[in-house]
mmCIF file of C-alpha atoms in Angstrom:
data_model
loop_
_atom_site.group_PDB
_atom_site.id
_atom_site.type_symbol
_atom_site.label_atom_id
_atom_site.label_comp_id
_atom_site.label_asym_id
_atom_site.label_seq_id
_atom_site.Cartn_x
_atom_site.Cartn_y
_atom_site.Cartn_z
ATOM 1 C CA UNK A 32 0.000 0.000 0.000
ATOM 2 C CA UNK A 33 1.254 3.460 -0.907
ATOM 3 C CA UNK A 34 1.622 6.056 1.813
ATOM 4 C CA UNK A 35 0.272 9.609 1.680
ATOM 5 C CA UNK A 36 3.838 10.900 1.440
ATOM 6 C CA UNK A 37 4.611 8.698 -1.561
ATOM 7 C CA UNK A 38 1.453 9.931 -3.287
ATOM 8 C CA UNK A 39 2.571 13.537 -2.670
ATOM 9 C CA UNK A 40 5.979 12.748 -4.162
ATOM 10 C CA UNK A 41 4.397 11.093 -7.193
ATOM 11 C CA UNK A 42 2.275 14.207 -7.780
ATOM 12 C CA UNK A 43 5.315 16.470 -7.386
ATOM 13 C CA UNK A 44 7.274 14.348 -9.877
ATOM 14 C CA UNK A 45 4.456 14.490 -12.422
ATOM 15 C CA UNK A 46 3.897 10.740 -12.333
ATOM 16 C CA UNK A 47 0.251 11.087 -11.307
ATOM 17 C CA UNK A 48 -2.261 13.888 -11.748
ATOM 18 C CA UNK A 49 -3.286 15.725 -8.529
ATOM 19 C CA UNK A 50 -6.969 15.038 -9.224
ATOM 20 C CA UNK A 51 -6.219 11.350 -9.693
ATOM 21 C CA UNK A 52 -4.308 11.305 -6.403
ATOM 22 C CA UNK A 53 -7.233 12.940 -4.598
ATOM 23 C CA UNK A 54 -9.635 10.455 -6.171
ATOM 24 C CA UNK A 55 -7.438 7.577 -5.009
ATOM 25 C CA UNK A 56 -7.352 8.978 -1.469
ATOM 26 C CA UNK A 57 -11.145 9.353 -1.474
ATOM 27 C CA UNK A 58 -11.580 5.795 -2.728
ATOM 28 C CA UNK A 59 -9.269 4.337 -0.082
ATOM 29 C CA UNK A 60 -11.022 6.451 2.549
ATOM 30 C CA UNK A 61 -14.451 5.156 1.521
ATOM 31 C CA UNK A 62 -13.216 1.571 1.565
ATOM 32 C CA UNK A 63 -11.237 1.663 4.791
ATOM 33 C CA UNK A 64 -12.619 4.509 6.901
ATOM 34 C CA UNK A 65 -13.646 3.877 10.461
ATOM 35 C CA UNK A 66 -16.374 5.437 12.591
ATOM 36 C CA UNK A 67 -14.081 7.942 14.363
ATOM 37 C CA UNK A 68 -12.777 10.598 11.921
ATOM 38 C CA UNK A 69 -10.836 12.783 14.364
ATOM 39 C CA UNK A 70 -7.583 10.849 14.552
ATOM 40 C CA UNK A 71 -4.121 12.398 14.431
ATOM 41 C CA UNK A 72 -2.736 10.095 11.776
ATOM 42 C CA UNK A 73 0.970 10.088 11.043
ATOM 43 C CA UNK A 74 3.467 7.437 10.081
ATOM 44 C CA UNK A 75 5.735 6.289 12.889
ATOM 45 C CA UNK A 76 6.185 2.542 12.549
ATOM 46 C CA UNK A 77 5.235 0.419 9.540
ATOM 47 C CA UNK A 78 6.711 -2.803 10.907
ATOM 48 C CA UNK A 79 9.253 -4.208 13.295
ATOM 49 C CA UNK A 80 11.958 -3.488 10.739
ATOM 50 C CA UNK A 81 11.594 0.200 11.630
ATOM 51 C CA UNK A 82 12.509 -0.610 15.237
ATOM 52 C CA UNK A 83 15.296 -2.946 14.101
ATOM 53 C CA UNK A 84 16.857 -0.295 11.849
ATOM 54 C CA UNK A 85 16.458 2.406 14.504
ATOM 55 C CA UNK A 86 18.298 0.322 17.102
ATOM 56 C CA UNK A 87 21.052 -0.534 14.641
ATOM 57 C CA UNK A 88 21.419 3.113 13.592
ATOM 58 C CA UNK A 89 21.605 4.243 17.234
ATOM 59 C CA UNK A 90 24.319 1.670 17.945
ATOM 60 C CA UNK A 91 26.294 2.763 14.896
ATOM 61 C CA UNK A 92 26.092 6.450 15.805
ATOM 62 C CA UNK A 93 27.145 5.662 19.372
ATOM 63 C CA UNK A 94 30.179 3.828 17.999
ATOM 64 C CA UNK A 95 31.055 6.756 15.736
ATOM 65 C CA UNK A 96 30.787 9.174 18.668
ATOM 66 C CA UNK A 97 33.148 7.014 20.713
ATOM 67 C CA UNK A 98 35.626 6.742 17.837
ATOM 68 C CA UNK A 99 35.409 10.489 17.219
ATOM 69 C CA UNK A 100 36.111 11.241 20.878
ATOM 70 C CA UNK A 101 39.221 9.027 20.834
ATOM 71 C CA UNK A 102 40.452 10.493 17.543
ATOM 72 C CA UNK A 103 39.873 14.052 18.756
ATOM 73 C CA UNK A 104 41.686 13.321 21.996
ATOM 74 C CA UNK A 105 44.691 11.869 20.138
ATOM 75 C CA UNK A 106 44.778 14.931 17.870
ATOM 76 C CA UNK A 107 44.614 17.280 20.855
ATOM 77 C CA UNK A 108 41.272 18.742 19.837
ATOM 78 C CA UNK A 109 39.569 18.434 23.213
ATOM 79 C CA UNK A 110 38.033 21.557 24.702
ATOM 80 C CA UNK A 111 39.775 20.822 27.984
ATOM 81 C CA UNK A 112 41.304 17.828 29.766
ATOM 82 C CA UNK A 113 38.935 14.856 29.493
ATOM 83 C CA UNK A 114 36.421 17.184 27.843
ATOM 84 C CA UNK A 115 34.431 16.681 24.635
ATOM 85 C CA UNK A 116 35.768 17.223 21.136
ATOM 86 C CA UNK A 117 33.917 18.437 18.066
ATOM 87 C CA UNK A 118 35.113 15.387 16.114
ATOM 88 C CA UNK A 119 32.643 13.095 17.939
ATOM 89 C CA UNK A 120 29.414 14.954 16.996
ATOM 90 C CA UNK A 121 30.848 15.673 13.545
ATOM 91 C CA UNK A 122 31.133 11.941 12.853
ATOM 92 C CA UNK A 123 27.645 11.386 14.268
ATOM 93 C CA UNK A 124 26.198 14.061 11.954
ATOM 94 C CA UNK A 125 27.996 12.591 8.941
ATOM 95 C CA UNK A 126 26.808 9.085 9.841
ATOM 96 C CA UNK A 127 23.214 10.241 10.334
ATOM 97 C CA UNK A 128 23.232 11.959 6.947
ATOM 98 C CA UNK A 129 24.768 8.955 5.227
ATOM 99 C CA UNK A 130 22.214 6.570 6.718
ATOM 100 C CA UNK A 131 19.392 8.968 5.833
ATOM 101 C CA UNK A 132 20.340 8.872 2.146
ATOM 102 C CA UNK A 133 19.230 5.231 2.092
ATOM 103 C CA UNK A 134 16.731 4.663 4.895
ATOM 104 C CA UNK A 135 15.001 8.040 4.392
ATOM 105 C CA UNK A 136 15.705 8.878 0.763
ATOM 106 C CA UNK A 137 15.224 5.363 -0.646
ATOM 107 C CA UNK A 138 13.297 3.269 1.864
ATOM 108 C CA UNK A 139 11.140 6.085 3.338
ATOM 109 C CA UNK A 140 11.192 4.464 6.782
ATOM 110 C CA UNK A 141 9.387 6.653 9.304
ATOM 111 C CA UNK A 142 10.919 5.960 12.735
ATOM 112 C CA UNK A 143 14.534 5.705 11.503
ATOM 113 C CA UNK A 144 14.031 8.951 9.566
ATOM 114 C CA UNK A 145 12.892 10.764 12.717
ATOM 115 C CA UNK A 146 15.815 9.433 14.766
ATOM 116 C CA UNK A 147 18.363 10.221 12.060
ATOM 117 C CA UNK A 148 16.999 13.756 11.615
ATOM 118 C CA UNK A 149 17.177 14.499 15.335
ATOM 119 C CA UNK A 150 20.671 13.009 15.525
ATOM 120 C CA UNK A 151 21.833 15.064 12.525
ATOM 121 C CA UNK A 152 20.505 18.390 13.797
ATOM 122 C CA UNK A 153 21.575 17.767 17.399
ATOM 123 C CA UNK A 154 25.053 16.611 16.385
ATOM 124 C CA UNK A 155 25.446 19.601 14.070
ATOM 125 C CA UNK A 156 24.599 21.917 16.966
ATOM 126 C CA UNK A 157 27.133 20.152 19.223
ATOM 127 C CA UNK A 158 29.805 20.268 16.507
ATOM 128 C CA UNK A 159 29.403 24.021 16.029
ATOM 129 C CA UNK A 160 29.310 24.645 19.788
ATOM 130 C CA UNK A 161 32.399 22.547 20.628
ATOM 131 C CA UNK A 162 34.337 23.915 17.664
ATOM 132 C CA UNK A 163 33.567 27.510 18.692
ATOM 133 C CA UNK A 164 34.585 26.868 22.301
ATOM 134 C CA UNK A 165 37.785 25.237 21.060
ATOM 135 C CA UNK A 166 38.644 28.275 18.944
ATOM 136 C CA UNK A 167 37.797 30.775 21.685
ATOM 137 C CA UNK A 168 39.488 28.749 24.389
ATOM 138 C CA UNK A 169 37.865 27.091 27.376
ATOM 139 C CA UNK A 170 39.517 29.532 29.817
ATOM 140 C CA UNK A 171 37.978 32.542 28.089
ATOM 141 C CA UNK A 172 34.666 30.778 27.655
ATOM 142 C CA UNK A 173 34.425 29.787 31.329
ATOM 143 C CA UNK A 174 35.467 33.209 32.613
ATOM 144 C CA UNK A 175 32.706 34.590 34.806
ATOM 145 C CA UNK A 176 33.150 38.014 33.186
ATOM 146 C CA UNK A 177 32.282 36.592 29.762
ATOM 147 C CA UNK A 178 28.924 34.988 30.496
ATOM 148 C CA UNK A 179 27.371 36.866 27.591
ATOM 149 C CA UNK A 180 29.849 35.174 25.266
ATOM 150 C CA UNK A 181 28.336 31.783 26.072
ATOM 151 C CA UNK A 182 24.879 32.960 25.011
ATOM 152 C CA UNK A 183 26.247 34.388 21.759
ATOM 153 C CA UNK A 184 28.106 31.152 20.971
ATOM 154 C CA UNK A 185 24.972 29.130 21.736
ATOM 155 C CA UNK A 186 22.978 31.366 19.376
ATOM 156 C CA UNK A 187 25.566 30.824 16.646
ATOM 157 C CA UNK A 188 25.509 27.056 17.123
ATOM 158 C CA UNK A 189 21.696 27.085 17.016
ATOM 159 C CA UNK A 190 21.878 29.054 13.745
ATOM 160 C CA UNK A 191 24.121 26.360 12.261
ATOM 161 C CA UNK A 192 21.637 23.720 13.459
ATOM 162 C CA UNK A 193 18.755 25.634 11.857
ATOM 163 C CA UNK A 194 20.676 25.740 8.587
ATOM 164 C CA UNK A 195 21.313 21.996 8.838
ATOM 165 C CA UNK A 196 17.592 21.393 9.383
ATOM 166 C CA UNK A 197 16.761 23.495 6.304
ATOM 167 C CA UNK A 198 19.207 21.515 4.140
ATOM 168 C CA UNK A 199 17.786 18.247 5.501
ATOM 169 C CA UNK A 200 14.243 19.376 4.702
ATOM 170 C CA UNK A 201 15.179 20.386 1.170
ATOM 171 C CA UNK A 202 16.772 16.973 0.647
ATOM 172 C CA UNK A 203 14.522 14.480 2.453
ATOM 173 C CA UNK A 204 11.255 16.259 3.408
ATOM 174 C CA UNK A 205 10.831 14.498 6.759
ATOM 175 C CA UNK A 206 7.825 16.179 8.483
ATOM 176 C CA UNK A 207 9.534 16.598 11.876
ATOM 177 C CA UNK A 208 12.332 18.614 10.232
ATOM 178 C CA UNK A 209 10.297 21.832 10.203
ATOM 179 C CA UNK A 210 9.760 21.537 13.964
ATOM 180 C CA UNK A 211 13.471 20.868 14.505
ATOM 181 C CA UNK A 212 14.403 23.943 12.488
ATOM 182 C CA UNK A 213 11.769 26.082 14.216
ATOM 183 C CA UNK A 214 13.063 24.902 17.595
ATOM 184 C CA UNK A 215 16.586 25.911 16.575
ATOM 185 C CA UNK A 216 15.347 29.367 15.546
ATOM 186 C CA UNK A 217 13.574 29.721 18.899
ATOM 187 C CA UNK A 218 16.821 28.770 20.647
ATOM 188 C CA UNK A 219 18.640 31.492 18.695
ATOM 189 C CA UNK A 220 16.158 34.124 19.849
ATOM 190 C CA UNK A 221 16.240 33.006 23.493
ATOM 191 C CA UNK A 222 20.053 32.949 23.496
ATOM 192 C CA UNK A 223 20.186 36.448 21.999
ATOM 193 C CA UNK A 224 17.724 37.677 24.645
ATOM 194 C CA UNK A 225 19.990 36.269 27.346
ATOM 195 C CA UNK A 226 23.016 37.919 25.697
ATOM 196 C CA UNK A 227 21.230 41.277 25.450
ATOM 197 C CA UNK A 228 19.871 41.297 29.000
ATOM 198 C CA UNK A 229 22.798 39.521 30.615
ATOM 199 C CA UNK A 230 22.735 36.074 32.251
ATOM 200 C CA UNK A 231 23.179 37.579 35.725
ATOM 201 C CA UNK A 232 20.624 40.358 35.350
ATOM 202 C CA UNK A 233 17.799 40.606 37.847
ATOM 203 C CA UNK A 234 14.650 39.013 36.503
ATOM 204 C CA UNK A 235 16.438 37.141 33.708
ATOM 205 C CA UNK A 236 14.345 34.032 34.440
ATOM 206 C CA UNK A 237 11.132 35.975 33.965
ATOM 207 C CA UNK A 238 12.439 37.522 30.743
ATOM 208 C CA UNK A 239 13.419 34.127 29.341
ATOM 209 C CA UNK A 240 10.105 32.556 30.322
ATOM 210 C CA UNK A 241 8.197 35.467 28.795
ATOM 211 C CA UNK A 242 10.205 35.209 25.598
ATOM 212 C CA UNK A 243 9.639 31.458 25.457
ATOM 213 C CA UNK A 244 5.894 31.981 25.906
ATOM 214 C CA UNK A 245 5.767 34.473 23.032
ATOM 215 C CA UNK A 246 7.785 32.105 20.859
ATOM 216 C CA UNK A 247 5.467 29.259 21.845
ATOM 217 C CA UNK A 248 2.436 31.242 20.719
ATOM 218 C CA UNK A 249 4.226 32.069 17.464
ATOM 219 C CA UNK A 250 5.020 28.364 17.038
ATOM 220 C CA UNK A 251 1.365 27.520 17.656
ATOM 221 C CA UNK A 252 0.249 29.998 14.986
ATOM 222 C CA UNK A 253 2.844 28.579 12.597
ATOM 223 C CA UNK A 254 1.457 25.096 13.261
ATOM 224 C CA UNK A 255 -2.073 26.366 12.616
ATOM 225 C CA UNK A 256 -0.885 27.801 9.304
ATOM 226 C CA UNK A 257 0.283 24.340 8.252
ATOM 227 C CA UNK A 258 -2.958 22.830 9.561
ATOM 228 C CA UNK A 259 -4.983 25.414 7.666
ATOM 229 C CA UNK A 260 -3.313 24.408 4.411
ATOM 230 C CA UNK A 261 -4.575 20.839 4.853
ATOM 231 C CA UNK A 262 -7.892 21.027 6.689
ATOM 232 C CA UNK A 263 -8.854 17.487 5.674
ATOM 233 C CA UNK A 264 -5.471 16.131 6.835
ATOM 234 C CA UNK A 265 -4.622 13.987 3.856
ATOM 235 C CA UNK A 266 -1.109 15.240 3.026
ATOM 236 C CA UNK A 267 2.223 15.453 4.783
ATOM 237 C CA UNK A 268 1.488 19.091 5.740
ATOM 238 C CA UNK A 269 -0.686 17.699 8.522
ATOM 239 C CA UNK A 270 2.281 15.696 9.814
ATOM 240 C CA UNK A 271 4.397 18.854 9.820
ATOM 241 C CA UNK A 272 1.700 20.624 11.841
ATOM 242 C CA UNK A 273 1.550 17.722 14.310
ATOM 243 C CA UNK A 274 5.241 18.039 15.206
ATOM 244 C CA UNK A 275 4.986 21.834 15.412
ATOM 245 C CA UNK A 276 2.063 21.541 17.843
ATOM 246 C CA UNK A 277 4.076 19.020 19.876
ATOM 247 C CA UNK A 278 6.893 21.594 20.113
ATOM 248 C CA UNK A 279 4.651 24.604 20.751
ATOM 249 C CA UNK A 280 2.647 23.022 23.568
ATOM 250 C CA UNK A 281 5.408 22.820 26.229
ATOM 251 C CA UNK A 282 6.733 26.231 25.157
ATOM 252 C CA UNK A 283 3.315 27.668 26.073
ATOM 253 C CA UNK A 284 2.340 25.496 29.015
ATOM 254 C CA UNK A 285 5.535 25.570 31.089
ATOM 255 C CA UNK A 286 6.064 29.376 31.050
ATOM 256 C CA UNK A 287 2.386 30.021 31.826
ATOM 257 C CA UNK A 288 2.357 27.844 34.925
ATOM 258 C CA UNK A 289 5.814 28.968 36.023
ATOM 259 C CA UNK A 290 5.095 32.693 35.634
ATOM 260 C CA UNK A 291 1.908 32.233 37.647
ATOM 261 C CA UNK A 292 4.005 30.654 40.408
ATOM 262 C CA UNK A 293 2.063 27.402 40.270
ATOM 263 C CA UNK A 294 5.025 25.001 40.357
ATOM 264 C CA UNK A 295 6.947 26.203 43.402
ATOM 265 C CA UNK A 296 5.691 23.339 45.568
ATOM 266 C CA UNK A 297 3.702 25.625 47.899
ATOM 267 C CA UNK A 298 0.508 26.141 45.950
ATOM 268 C CA UNK A 299 -2.732 27.025 47.682
ATOM 269 C CA UNK A 300 -6.136 25.517 46.979
ATOM 270 C CA UNK A 301 -6.957 28.530 44.810
ATOM 271 C CA UNK A 302 -3.795 28.041 42.756
ATOM 272 C CA UNK A 303 -4.547 24.342 42.315
ATOM 273 C CA UNK A 304 -8.025 25.241 41.076
ATOM 274 C CA UNK A 305 -6.445 27.725 38.641
ATOM 275 C CA UNK A 306 -4.315 24.894 37.238
ATOM 276 C CA UNK A 307 -7.390 22.741 36.717
ATOM 277 C CA UNK A 308 -9.276 25.638 35.136
ATOM 278 C CA UNK A 309 -6.423 26.354 32.745
ATOM 279 C CA UNK A 310 -6.266 22.662 31.836
ATOM 280 C CA UNK A 311 -9.981 22.682 30.990
ATOM 281 C CA UNK A 312 -9.434 25.756 28.788
ATOM 282 C CA UNK A 313 -6.548 23.969 27.069
ATOM 283 C CA UNK A 314 -8.795 20.962 26.571
ATOM 284 C CA UNK A 315 -11.406 23.101 24.799
ATOM 285 C CA UNK A 316 -8.653 24.571 22.597
ATOM 286 C CA UNK A 317 -7.318 21.078 21.858
ATOM 287 C CA UNK A 318 -10.793 19.973 20.798
ATOM 288 C CA UNK A 319 -11.249 22.993 18.540
ATOM 289 C CA UNK A 320 -7.963 22.481 16.697
ATOM 290 C CA UNK A 321 -8.190 18.667 16.923
ATOM 291 C CA UNK A 322 -4.744 18.318 18.490
ATOM 292 C CA UNK A 323 -4.045 16.474 21.731
ATOM 293 C CA UNK A 324 -0.526 17.873 22.314
ATOM 294 C CA UNK A 325 -1.746 20.645 24.659
ATOM 295 C CA UNK A 326 -3.435 18.094 26.915
ATOM 296 C CA UNK A 327 -0.337 15.926 27.108
ATOM 297 C CA UNK A 328 2.031 18.840 27.791
ATOM 298 C CA UNK A 329 -0.027 20.183 30.702
ATOM 299 C CA UNK A 330 -0.802 16.762 32.150
ATOM 300 C CA UNK A 331 1.988 16.811 34.754
ATOM 301 C CA UNK A 332 0.731 20.136 36.160
ATOM 302 C CA UNK A 333 -2.879 19.041 36.527
ATOM 303 C CA UNK A 334 -1.846 15.716 38.094
ATOM 304 C CA UNK A 335 0.187 17.624 40.676
ATOM 305 C CA UNK A 336 -2.648 20.104 41.306
ATOM 306 C CA UNK A 337 -5.313 17.487 41.887
ATOM 307 C CA UNK A 338 -2.983 15.370 44.030
ATOM 308 C CA UNK A 339 -2.325 18.421 46.199
ATOM 309 C CA UNK A 340 -6.053 19.117 46.493
ATOM 310 C CA UNK A 341 -6.805 15.588 47.694
ATOM 311 C CA UNK A 342 -3.949 15.817 50.183
ATOM 312 C CA UNK A 343 -5.276 19.092 51.595
ATOM 313 C CA UNK A 344 -8.743 17.582 52.039
ATOM 314 C CA UNK A 345 -7.403 14.648 54.043
ATOM 315 C CA UNK A 346 -6.899 11.912 51.431
ATOM 316 C CA UNK A 347 -3.158 11.718 52.067
ATOM 317 C CA UNK A 348 -2.666 8.007 51.447
ATOM 318 C CA UNK A 349 -4.880 7.865 48.379
ATOM 319 C CA UNK A 350 -4.161 11.275 46.842
ATOM 320 C CA UNK A 351 -2.008 9.909 44.018
ATOM 321 C CA UNK A 352 -4.327 6.983 43.306
ATOM 322 C CA UNK A 353 -7.455 9.162 43.293
ATOM 323 C CA UNK A 354 -5.766 11.706 41.038
ATOM 324 C CA UNK A 355 -4.668 9.035 38.563
ATOM 325 C CA UNK A 356 -8.142 7.472 38.611
ATOM 326 C CA UNK A 357 -9.968 10.727 37.889
ATOM 327 C CA UNK A 358 -7.575 12.082 35.255
ATOM 328 C CA UNK A 359 -7.147 8.712 33.560
ATOM 329 C CA UNK A 360 -10.902 8.139 33.416
ATOM 330 C CA UNK A 361 -11.528 11.654 32.105
ATOM 331 C CA UNK A 362 -8.944 11.346 29.344
ATOM 332 C CA UNK A 363 -10.226 7.917 28.299
ATOM 333 C CA UNK A 364 -13.793 9.224 28.127
ATOM 334 C CA UNK A 365 -12.616 12.229 26.143
ATOM 335 C CA UNK A 366 -10.796 9.934 23.731
ATOM 336 C CA UNK A 367 -13.841 7.708 23.304
ATOM 337 C CA UNK A 368 -16.166 10.653 22.642
ATOM 338 C CA UNK A 369 -13.638 13.015 21.054
ATOM 339 C CA UNK A 370 -15.647 13.604 17.877
ATOM 340 C CA UNK A 371 -18.874 14.330 19.748
ATOM 341 C CA UNK A 372 -17.081 16.677 22.150
ATOM 342 C CA UNK A 373 -15.308 18.399 19.288
ATOM 343 C CA UNK A 374 -18.597 18.864 17.436
ATOM 344 C CA UNK A 375 -20.084 20.531 20.522
ATOM 345 C CA UNK A 376 -17.131 22.958 20.636
ATOM 346 C CA UNK A 377 -16.732 23.707 16.910
ATOM 347 C CA UNK A 378 -20.314 23.957 15.618
ATOM 348 C CA UNK A 379 -21.237 27.119 17.626
ATOM 349 C CA UNK A 380 -18.121 28.948 16.383
ATOM 350 C CA UNK A 381 -18.389 31.667 13.686
ATOM 351 C CA UNK A 382 -18.054 30.421 10.110
ATOM 352 C CA UNK A 383 -14.899 32.454 9.573
ATOM 353 C CA UNK A 384 -13.167 30.725 12.462
ATOM 354 C CA UNK A 385 -14.527 27.296 11.557
ATOM 355 C CA UNK A 386 -13.121 27.797 8.073
ATOM 356 C CA UNK A 387 -9.616 27.884 9.542
ATOM 357 C CA UNK A 388 -9.985 24.756 11.674
ATOM 358 C CA UNK A 389 -9.690 21.130 10.555
ATOM 359 C CA UNK A 390 -12.858 19.898 8.854
ATOM 360 C CA UNK A 391 -15.241 18.530 11.471
ATOM 361 C CA UNK A 392 -16.998 15.805 9.497
ATOM 362 C CA UNK A 393 -14.124 14.713 7.293
ATOM 363 C CA UNK A 394 -13.931 10.973 6.567
ATOM 364 C CA UNK A 395 -11.452 8.892 8.511
ATOM 365 C CA UNK A 396 -8.252 8.096 6.615
ATOM 366 C CA UNK A 397 -6.825 4.642 7.196
ATOM 367 C CA UNK A 398 -3.071 4.678 7.599
ATOM 368 C CA UNK A 399 -1.202 3.065 4.749
ATOM 369 C CA UNK A 400 1.231 0.317 5.602
#
């Protein structure tokens, strides 16, 4: 069975007409659709071979990192005594790219492609960072009077990583690549904020959290732009939006709860109720946009809040169990009746807003093997 991504590539190559591709998707949908249409479909594993290749690739990259560290040490390229060397991540990045040319470019394997992309971008960032520190000198870099320098170097390394993600996207078109590149751009901005304000400035934590929140909202809007270009979720653009939402959610959730002072371990009953109220609001938003990432990202906060509430009302021994029971049951019920709940949220909305959200009554698309 052909995947949605392979159909997109066939259309782009001129092998099949776009109308014919849409007709094929509609036919498969009518033959294999299920009763629940609101599913976040994306390819992750098509068989155990994906897991097998992923494990083998991870082992190979670990070996290359070890070899690179030994080679760098023998060449005197370590940042400091027993410290890392840029040769190790450089070999990992080269290995990840080489493996991607076959397992991503030729075989189109989902899980190995994700792992190799993350390894390539992460190793590229580490290579640029270690190389810059090596050129500057670890003594200068670790000098307490040059804290701003560290933020600038981190921003430069993140820029290199963003460029690597762009090249990877242009070559392989793995959906998670856009999120990796966007995350690198966000890291650049945060690092530059730290450099401008100063790492030791009063209120730097609040500034960084505020900046991260703004970037998270921007990431969310960027994800909605991708979602809006594929409201029926039949192309790889929906997969790109999925990973962007997964990145945006913690960038929004963590700063919000931290800035409100709701994770300092001394929350009151009112603060715990605020956490639960915010989680309900996030749930309504998740239903409207048909994305569950917001619910998952805020889950730890609401579990803590409800556990604290039960403890304050005397259920000390059972607070964790009662919390898990209530939240688990609620999420399972929401999953079972997701479409009905989403319909109740979306149908009253203005037509202009509904026109930007994923189609409510779209047919379910069965995942291709």
